[in-house]
Amino acid sequence: MRFPPPTFLLGFTKGCISCIQRKYSLKPEQLLKLPKRYLGQPSPFTHPQCLKPDEGVTVWYDYSRPAHSALHSSFLQSLVEFKSRGKNRIRPMRHLVQQLRLVKSQAEIELMKQAGRISSQAFIQTMRCGKAPVKEAFLYAKFDFESRARGADILAFPPVVAGGNRATTLHYVKNNQIIKCGEMVLLDGGCEASCYVSDITRTWPVNGRFTASQEALYQAVLDVQKSCLSLCFPGTSLENIYSHMLTLIARKLKDLMIVPRGFNDSQLFKAARKYCPHHVGHYLGMDVHDTPDVSRSIPLQPGMVITIEPGIYIPENDTEAPEQFRGLGIRIEDDVVITEQCPVILSADCPKEIYEIQQVLEKRN
């Protein structure tokens, strides 16, 4: 039996273990012998540099949950012994890797442009096929099919396909109800292509036309989103844009008389948090919520990719809101590359203006 060359592996993941077992037809008991045979003779922790008590050595160790506890334990014991010597240090690799992933190269941005184009076209085709009444599951399947047909490897995450009042539930993923005539559907979806993802949200009326109240609330969210996009430049932060979003949403709620005109600033801010209980966006890359340990308060830099996704959600049982707005949930989300000049919208091909959406819906099958 041939074995791979010696490799210094720390923090095994399920993928590594299963690949090794499958490729080399190893039984679990044989797998346990690998560290001693290849990684422990000589042990990397007995290297002369590691044995100098007056000179510290840093080992970058991944603390992710081990897939093979016995194999993990054999490394853990060596690490404890290593750390007890002199000034040796063990540092988690997670934060280092996330810093490396935060700013994208031009090649990475090109891959993310591809993912954005694929998802944008999938959205258009999904909009065109769903006449009311339509099943959420049908729109889910259509979006999945159109994404893969255009080159996506998989969907980036289980999409939200929420009709009517279900759109006021942020993480609704059952996608098993019927969307009635007169209701809108909120679709939050994206794809993965060449290991990079997209994350887009659009909301549209399944019968092809916005009602007056739907149009008013939609335009309010769109105005907020456009204003937030205008702030996507180096030096600002997601936290700054979030504060701006809440200020604008509070103003829109007041203009639409969803909250009393007599509300003071504190009450308006509280109302904005109530009707938009999530952040304005997150970092995007190889994962949907990429680099999750990186603060949203750091200044944006050229090459970073973020989402901008304001929303307003008014549950149908909210008796404090005007009746015509109850049961409406609207979110508009785009993927944005920070540059030295204007931000680049990776999802620009996906229609979001009211007239653009209605033009797409007029061409339905």
Short mmCIF file of N, CA and C in Angstrom, two decimals, residues 178-319:
data_model
loop_
_atom_site.label_atom_id
_atom_site.label_comp_id
_atom_site.label_asym_id
_atom_site.label_seq_id
_atom_site.Cartn_x
_atom_site.Cartn_y
_atom_site.Cartn_z
N ILE A 178 -48.15 28.48 -0.87
CA ILE A 178 -48.59 29.04 -2.15
C ILE A 178 -48.67 30.56 -2.04
N ILE A 179 -48.12 31.24 -3.02
CA ILE A 179 -48.17 32.71 -3.07
C ILE A 179 -49.41 33.10 -3.86
N LYS A 180 -50.26 33.86 -3.22
CA LYS A 180 -51.55 34.20 -3.82
C LYS A 180 -51.45 35.44 -4.70
N CYS A 181 -52.45 35.59 -5.55
CA CYS A 181 -52.55 36.78 -6.39
C CYS A 181 -52.67 38.01 -5.50
N GLY A 182 -51.90 39.03 -5.80
CA GLY A 182 -51.90 40.25 -5.00
C GLY A 182 -50.79 40.29 -3.97
N GLU A 183 -50.12 39.15 -3.75
CA GLU A 183 -49.01 39.11 -2.79
C GLU A 183 -47.68 39.31 -3.51
N MET A 184 -46.70 39.72 -2.75
CA MET A 184 -45.33 39.80 -3.26
C MET A 184 -44.55 38.58 -2.78
N VAL A 185 -43.43 38.32 -3.44
CA VAL A 185 -42.51 37.28 -3.00
C VAL A 185 -41.14 37.91 -2.78
N LEU A 186 -40.51 37.54 -1.70
CA LEU A 186 -39.14 37.95 -1.40
C LEU A 186 -38.25 36.75 -1.63
N LEU A 187 -37.30 36.88 -2.54
CA LEU A 187 -36.36 35.79 -2.81
C LEU A 187 -34.95 36.27 -2.48
N ASP A 188 -34.36 35.63 -1.50
CA ASP A 188 -32.98 35.89 -1.09
C ASP A 188 -32.17 34.66 -1.48
N GLY A 189 -31.37 34.79 -2.53
CA GLY A 189 -30.64 33.62 -3.02
C GLY A 189 -29.31 34.01 -3.63
N GLY A 190 -28.52 33.00 -3.89
CA GLY A 190 -27.21 33.22 -4.51
C GLY A 190 -26.63 31.89 -4.92
N CYS A 191 -25.56 31.95 -5.66
CA CYS A 191 -24.93 30.72 -6.14
C CYS A 191 -23.46 30.70 -5.78
N GLU A 192 -22.87 29.53 -5.91
CA GLU A 192 -21.43 29.38 -5.78
C GLU A 192 -20.88 28.92 -7.11
N ALA A 193 -19.89 29.65 -7.62
CA ALA A 193 -19.24 29.30 -8.88
C ALA A 193 -17.74 29.45 -8.69
N SER A 194 -17.01 28.38 -8.95
CA SER A 194 -15.54 28.39 -8.78
C SER A 194 -15.15 28.83 -7.38
N CYS A 195 -15.91 28.37 -6.39
CA CYS A 195 -15.63 28.56 -4.97
C CYS A 195 -15.98 29.95 -4.44
N TYR A 196 -16.53 30.83 -5.26
CA TYR A 196 -16.93 32.16 -4.80
C TYR A 196 -18.44 32.33 -4.97
N VAL A 197 -19.04 33.15 -4.09
CA VAL A 197 -20.49 33.16 -4.00
C VAL A 197 -21.08 34.53 -4.31
N SER A 198 -22.38 34.50 -4.56
CA SER A 198 -23.19 35.71 -4.68
C SER A 198 -24.29 35.64 -3.64
N ASP A 199 -24.89 36.79 -3.34
CA ASP A 199 -25.96 36.87 -2.34
C ASP A 199 -26.84 38.06 -2.71
N ILE A 200 -27.99 37.79 -3.30
CA ILE A 200 -28.86 38.83 -3.85
C ILE A 200 -30.27 38.65 -3.30
N THR A 201 -30.96 39.75 -3.06
CA THR A 201 -32.37 39.68 -2.68
C THR A 201 -33.18 40.62 -3.56
N ARG A 202 -34.31 40.11 -4.04
CA ARG A 202 -35.27 40.92 -4.77
C ARG A 202 -36.68 40.60 -4.27
N THR A 203 -37.55 41.58 -4.39
CA THR A 203 -38.95 41.42 -3.97
C THR A 203 -39.82 41.91 -5.12
N TRP A 204 -40.81 41.12 -5.49
CA TRP A 204 -41.67 41.53 -6.61
C TRP A 204 -43.09 40.97 -6.44
N PRO A 205 -44.08 41.60 -7.09
CA PRO A 205 -45.46 41.12 -7.02
C PRO A 205 -45.68 39.99 -8.02
N VAL A 206 -46.23 38.89 -7.55
CA VAL A 206 -46.35 37.73 -8.44
C VAL A 206 -47.39 37.93 -9.53
N ASN A 207 -48.32 38.87 -9.35
CA ASN A 207 -49.31 39.10 -10.40
C ASN A 207 -48.84 40.13 -11.43
N GLY A 208 -47.63 40.67 -11.25
CA GLY A 208 -47.05 41.55 -12.25
C GLY A 208 -47.14 43.03 -11.98
N ARG A 209 -47.96 43.44 -11.01
CA ARG A 209 -48.14 44.86 -10.73
C ARG A 209 -48.14 45.12 -9.23
N PHE A 210 -47.42 46.17 -8.83
CA PHE A 210 -47.42 46.59 -7.43
C PHE A 210 -48.74 47.30 -7.12
N THR A 211 -49.29 47.03 -5.94
CA THR A 211 -50.38 47.86 -5.45
C THR A 211 -49.79 49.19 -4.98
N ALA A 212 -50.65 50.15 -4.68
CA ALA A 212 -50.16 51.47 -4.26
C ALA A 212 -49.32 51.37 -2.99
N SER A 213 -49.77 50.59 -2.02
CA SER A 213 -49.03 50.47 -0.76
C SER A 213 -47.74 49.67 -0.96
N GLN A 214 -47.79 48.62 -1.78
CA GLN A 214 -46.58 47.85 -2.08
C GLN A 214 -45.54 48.73 -2.78
N GLU A 215 -45.99 49.51 -3.74
CA GLU A 215 -45.07 50.38 -4.48
C GLU A 215 -44.45 51.44 -3.58
N ALA A 216 -45.27 52.02 -2.69
CA ALA A 216 -44.76 53.07 -1.80
C ALA A 216 -43.69 52.52 -0.86
N LEU A 217 -43.95 51.34 -0.29
CA LEU A 217 -42.97 50.76 0.63
C LEU A 217 -41.73 50.28 -0.12
N TYR A 218 -41.94 49.70 -1.30
CA TYR A 218 -40.81 49.24 -2.09
C TYR A 218 -39.90 50.40 -2.47
N GLN A 219 -40.50 51.49 -2.93
CA GLN A 219 -39.70 52.64 -3.33
C GLN A 219 -38.94 53.22 -2.15
N ALA A 220 -39.54 53.17 -0.97
CA ALA A 220 -38.86 53.65 0.24
C ALA A 220 -37.60 52.82 0.50
N VAL A 221 -37.72 51.50 0.41
CA VAL A 221 -36.56 50.63 0.64
C VAL A 221 -35.51 50.85 -0.45
N LEU A 222 -35.96 51.00 -1.69
CA LEU A 222 -35.03 51.23 -2.79
C LEU A 222 -34.26 52.54 -2.61
N ASP A 223 -34.95 53.58 -2.17
CA ASP A 223 -34.28 54.86 -1.93
C ASP A 223 -33.21 54.72 -0.85
N VAL A 224 -33.54 53.97 0.20
CA VAL A 224 -32.57 53.75 1.28
C VAL A 224 -31.37 52.98 0.75
N GLN A 225 -31.64 51.95 -0.05
CA GLN A 225 -30.53 51.14 -0.55
C GLN A 225 -29.60 51.94 -1.45
N LYS A 226 -30.18 52.74 -2.33
CA LYS A 226 -29.35 53.56 -3.22
C LYS A 226 -28.47 54.53 -2.43
N SER A 227 -29.03 55.11 -1.41
CA SER A 227 -28.26 56.04 -0.59
C SER A 227 -27.13 55.31 0.13
N CYS A 228 -27.40 54.11 0.62
CA CYS A 228 -26.36 53.32 1.28
C CYS A 228 -25.26 52.93 0.29
N LEU A 229 -25.65 52.58 -0.93
CA LEU A 229 -24.66 52.22 -1.95
C LEU A 229 -23.72 53.39 -2.25
N SER A 230 -24.25 54.59 -2.17
CA SER A 230 -23.43 55.77 -2.47
C SER A 230 -22.34 55.99 -1.42
N LEU A 231 -22.46 55.33 -0.28
CA LEU A 231 -21.46 55.47 0.79
C LEU A 231 -20.38 54.39 0.74
N CYS A 232 -20.47 53.51 -0.23
CA CYS A 232 -19.54 52.38 -0.29
C CYS A 232 -18.23 52.80 -0.94
N PHE A 233 -17.38 53.43 -0.16
CA PHE A 233 -16.08 53.87 -0.64
C PHE A 233 -15.05 53.65 0.46
N PRO A 234 -13.76 53.65 0.10
CA PRO A 234 -12.72 53.41 1.11
C PRO A 234 -12.78 54.42 2.24
N GLY A 235 -12.57 53.93 3.45
CA GLY A 235 -12.53 54.81 4.61
C GLY A 235 -13.78 54.76 5.46
N THR A 236 -14.92 54.51 4.84
CA THR A 236 -16.14 54.34 5.64
C THR A 236 -16.18 52.90 6.14
N SER A 237 -17.23 52.52 6.83
CA SER A 237 -17.33 51.15 7.37
C SER A 237 -18.77 50.68 7.25
N LEU A 238 -18.95 49.39 7.37
CA LEU A 238 -20.31 48.84 7.37
C LEU A 238 -21.12 49.40 8.53
N GLU A 239 -20.45 49.64 9.64
CA GLU A 239 -21.15 50.19 10.81
C GLU A 239 -21.64 51.61 10.52
N ASN A 240 -20.82 52.41 9.84
CA ASN A 240 -21.24 53.75 9.44
C ASN A 240 -22.46 53.69 8.51
N ILE A 241 -22.40 52.79 7.55
CA ILE A 241 -23.50 52.66 6.59
C ILE A 241 -24.76 52.17 7.30
N TYR A 242 -24.59 51.30 8.27
CA TYR A 242 -25.73 50.81 9.05
C TYR A 242 -26.43 51.95 9.78
N SER A 243 -25.65 52.82 10.41
CA SER A 243 -26.24 53.96 11.11
C SER A 243 -27.00 54.86 10.13
N HIS A 244 -26.41 55.05 8.96
CA HIS A 244 -27.07 55.85 7.91
C HIS A 244 -28.38 55.19 7.49
N MET A 245 -28.36 53.87 7.34
CA MET A 245 -29.56 53.14 6.95
C MET A 245 -30.69 53.34 7.95
N LEU A 246 -30.38 53.22 9.24
CA LEU A 246 -31.41 53.37 10.26
C LEU A 246 -32.00 54.78 10.25
N THR A 247 -31.15 55.78 10.04
CA THR A 247 -31.63 57.16 9.97
C THR A 247 -32.61 57.34 8.82
N LEU A 248 -32.27 56.78 7.65
CA LEU A 248 -33.13 56.90 6.48
C LEU A 248 -34.42 56.11 6.64
N ILE A 249 -34.33 54.91 7.20
CA ILE A 249 -35.54 54.11 7.40
C ILE A 249 -36.49 54.82 8.36
N ALA A 250 -35.94 55.39 9.41
CA ALA A 250 -36.78 56.15 10.36
C ALA A 250 -37.52 57.27 9.64
N ARG A 251 -36.81 57.96 8.75
CA ARG A 251 -37.43 59.06 7.99
C ARG A 251 -38.53 58.54 7.07
N LYS A 252 -38.28 57.40 6.41
CA LYS A 252 -39.27 56.83 5.50
C LYS A 252 -40.51 56.35 6.27
N LEU A 253 -40.31 55.76 7.43
CA LEU A 253 -41.44 55.32 8.24
C LEU A 253 -42.32 56.50 8.63
N LYS A 254 -41.68 57.60 8.91
CA LYS A 254 -42.42 58.81 9.28
C LYS A 254 -43.15 59.39 8.06
N ASP A 255 -42.47 59.43 6.92
CA ASP A 255 -43.09 59.96 5.70
C ASP A 255 -44.31 59.15 5.28
N LEU A 256 -44.23 57.83 5.44
CA LEU A 256 -45.34 56.95 5.05
C LEU A 256 -46.40 56.83 6.14
N MET A 257 -46.17 57.52 7.24
CA MET A 257 -47.08 57.52 8.39
C MET A 257 -47.27 56.11 8.97
N ILE A 258 -46.21 55.31 8.86
CA ILE A 258 -46.21 54.00 9.52
C ILE A 258 -46.00 54.19 11.01
N VAL A 259 -45.30 55.26 11.36
CA VAL A 259 -45.16 55.67 12.77
C VAL A 259 -45.74 57.08 12.89
N PRO A 260 -46.18 57.48 14.07
CA PRO A 260 -46.75 58.82 14.25
C PRO A 260 -45.74 59.91 13.92
N ARG A 261 -46.20 60.98 13.32
CA ARG A 261 -45.33 62.10 12.97
C ARG A 261 -44.75 62.78 14.21
N GLY A 262 -45.38 62.57 15.35
CA GLY A 262 -44.90 63.21 16.57
C GLY A 262 -43.77 62.48 17.26
N PHE A 263 -43.31 61.36 16.69
CA PHE A 263 -42.21 60.61 17.30
C PHE A 263 -40.95 61.47 17.36
N ASN A 264 -40.24 61.39 18.50
CA ASN A 264 -38.95 62.07 18.60
C ASN A 264 -37.86 61.17 18.01
N ASP A 265 -36.62 61.67 18.00
CA ASP A 265 -35.52 60.94 17.37
C ASP A 265 -35.30 59.57 18.00
N SER A 266 -35.40 59.50 19.32
CA SER A 266 -35.21 58.22 20.01
C SER A 266 -36.28 57.22 19.61
N GLN A 267 -37.52 57.67 19.54
CA GLN A 267 -38.62 56.78 19.16
C GLN A 267 -38.50 56.35 17.70
N LEU A 268 -38.05 57.26 16.84
CA LEU A 268 -37.87 56.92 15.43
C LEU A 268 -36.77 55.87 15.25
N PHE A 269 -35.68 56.03 16.00
CA PHE A 269 -34.58 55.07 15.92
C PHE A 269 -35.06 53.69 16.38
N LYS A 270 -35.84 53.67 17.45
CA LYS A 270 -36.37 52.40 17.96
C LYS A 270 -37.29 51.76 16.94
N ALA A 271 -38.11 52.58 16.27
CA ALA A 271 -39.01 52.05 15.25
C ALA A 271 -38.23 51.49 14.06
N ALA A 272 -37.15 52.18 13.68
CA ALA A 272 -36.32 51.70 12.57
C ALA A 272 -35.72 50.34 12.91
N ARG A 273 -35.26 50.17 14.14
CA ARG A 273 -34.71 48.88 14.58
C ARG A 273 -35.80 47.81 14.61
N LYS A 274 -37.01 48.21 14.94
CA LYS A 274 -38.12 47.26 14.98
C LYS A 274 -38.46 46.75 13.59
N TYR A 275 -38.55 47.65 12.63
CA TYR A 275 -39.00 47.26 11.29
C TYR A 275 -37.85 46.83 10.37
N CYS A 276 -36.61 47.02 10.82
CA CYS A 276 -35.46 46.46 10.11
C CYS A 276 -34.50 45.89 11.15
N PRO A 277 -34.78 44.70 11.65
CA PRO A 277 -34.00 44.15 12.77
C PRO A 277 -32.73 43.42 12.35
N HIS A 278 -32.08 43.87 11.31
CA HIS A 278 -30.81 43.25 10.91
C HIS A 278 -29.86 44.33 10.42
N HIS A 279 -28.60 43.95 10.26
CA HIS A 279 -27.56 44.89 9.83
C HIS A 279 -27.73 45.24 8.36
N VAL A 280 -27.02 46.26 7.93
CA VAL A 280 -27.11 46.69 6.54
C VAL A 280 -26.39 45.75 5.59
N GLY A 281 -25.43 44.96 6.10
CA GLY A 281 -24.71 44.07 5.21
C GLY A 281 -23.63 43.29 5.92
N HIS A 282 -22.87 42.55 5.12
CA HIS A 282 -21.80 41.69 5.65
C HIS A 282 -20.74 41.52 4.57
N TYR A 283 -19.62 40.95 4.95
CA TYR A 283 -18.55 40.67 3.99
C TYR A 283 -18.92 39.43 3.18
N LEU A 284 -18.44 39.40 1.95
CA LEU A 284 -18.79 38.33 1.02
C LEU A 284 -17.52 37.82 0.35
N GLY A 285 -17.49 36.54 0.01
CA GLY A 285 -16.31 35.98 -0.63
C GLY A 285 -16.49 34.52 -0.96
N MET A 286 -15.64 33.68 -0.36
CA MET A 286 -15.77 32.25 -0.55
C MET A 286 -16.94 31.69 0.24
N ASP A 287 -17.43 32.46 1.19
CA ASP A 287 -18.60 32.09 1.97
C ASP A 287 -19.58 33.26 1.93
N VAL A 288 -20.84 32.99 2.27
CA VAL A 288 -21.86 34.04 2.23
C VAL A 288 -21.58 35.08 3.30
N HIS A 289 -21.50 34.65 4.55
CA HIS A 289 -21.08 35.55 5.63
C HIS A 289 -19.59 35.31 5.83
N ASP A 290 -18.81 35.84 4.90
CA ASP A 290 -17.38 35.57 4.88
C ASP A 290 -16.67 36.35 5.99
N THR A 291 -15.53 35.82 6.40
CA THR A 291 -14.71 36.44 7.45
C THR A 291 -15.56 36.95 8.61
N PRO A 292 -16.32 36.08 9.27
CA PRO A 292 -17.27 36.52 10.30
C PRO A 292 -16.64 37.14 11.53
N ASP A 293 -15.35 36.89 11.77
CA ASP A 293 -14.70 37.47 12.94
C ASP A 293 -14.17 38.88 12.70
N VAL A 294 -14.22 39.33 11.46
CA VAL A 294 -13.74 40.68 11.14
C VAL A 294 -14.82 41.69 11.51
N SER A 295 -14.44 42.70 12.25
CA SER A 295 -15.39 43.70 12.72
C SER A 295 -15.99 44.49 11.56
N ARG A 296 -17.27 44.83 11.70
CA ARG A 296 -17.91 45.69 10.71
C ARG A 296 -17.53 47.16 10.91
N SER A 297 -16.75 47.44 11.94
CA SER A 297 -16.37 48.82 12.23
C SER A 297 -15.06 49.24 11.56
N ILE A 298 -14.34 48.30 10.96
CA ILE A 298 -13.07 48.67 10.34
C ILE A 298 -13.32 49.43 9.04
N PRO A 299 -12.40 50.32 8.64
CA PRO A 299 -12.58 51.06 7.38
C PRO A 299 -12.56 50.11 6.18
N LEU A 300 -13.46 50.35 5.25
CA LEU A 300 -13.47 49.57 4.02
C LEU A 300 -12.25 49.91 3.18
N GLN A 301 -11.74 48.88 2.47
CA GLN A 301 -10.56 49.05 1.63
C GLN A 301 -10.87 48.58 0.21
N PRO A 302 -10.18 49.11 -0.79
CA PRO A 302 -10.35 48.60 -2.15
C PRO A 302 -10.09 47.09 -2.19
N GLY A 303 -10.96 46.37 -2.85
CA GLY A 303 -10.84 44.92 -2.93
C GLY A 303 -11.76 44.18 -1.98
N MET A 304 -12.31 44.86 -0.99
CA MET A 304 -13.30 44.23 -0.13
C MET A 304 -14.62 44.09 -0.89
N VAL A 305 -15.34 43.02 -0.58
CA VAL A 305 -16.66 42.82 -1.18
C VAL A 305 -17.68 42.70 -0.05
N ILE A 306 -18.74 43.48 -0.16
CA ILE A 306 -19.77 43.52 0.89
C ILE A 306 -21.15 43.42 0.26
N THR A 307 -22.15 43.19 1.09
CA THR A 307 -23.54 43.28 0.65
C THR A 307 -24.16 44.53 1.26
N ILE A 308 -25.13 45.08 0.56
CA ILE A 308 -25.94 46.19 1.07
C ILE A 308 -27.40 45.74 0.94
N GLU A 309 -28.08 45.57 2.07
CA GLU A 309 -29.39 44.91 2.05
C GLU A 309 -30.38 45.50 3.06
N PRO A 310 -30.79 46.73 2.90
CA PRO A 310 -31.83 47.27 3.79
C PRO A 310 -33.17 46.60 3.53
N GLY A 311 -34.02 46.63 4.52
CA GLY A 311 -35.36 46.06 4.37
C GLY A 311 -36.32 46.69 5.36
N ILE A 312 -37.59 46.55 5.07
CA ILE A 312 -38.65 46.94 6.00
C ILE A 312 -39.64 45.79 6.06
N TYR A 313 -39.97 45.36 7.27
CA TYR A 313 -40.83 44.18 7.48
C TYR A 313 -41.93 44.55 8.46
N ILE A 314 -43.17 44.44 8.01
CA ILE A 314 -44.31 44.82 8.85
C ILE A 314 -45.25 43.62 8.95
N PRO A 315 -45.18 42.85 10.02
CA PRO A 315 -46.03 41.66 10.16
C PRO A 315 -47.51 42.00 10.10
N GLU A 316 -48.30 41.05 9.64
CA GLU A 316 -49.73 41.30 9.48
C GLU A 316 -50.45 41.48 10.81
N ASN A 317 -49.84 41.04 11.90
CA ASN A 317 -50.47 41.21 13.22
C ASN A 317 -49.98 42.45 13.95
N ASP A 318 -49.27 43.33 13.24
CA ASP A 318 -48.78 44.57 13.85
C ASP A 318 -49.89 45.62 13.78
N THR A 319 -50.66 45.71 14.84
CA THR A 319 -51.81 46.63 14.86
C THR A 319 -51.39 48.09 14.99
#
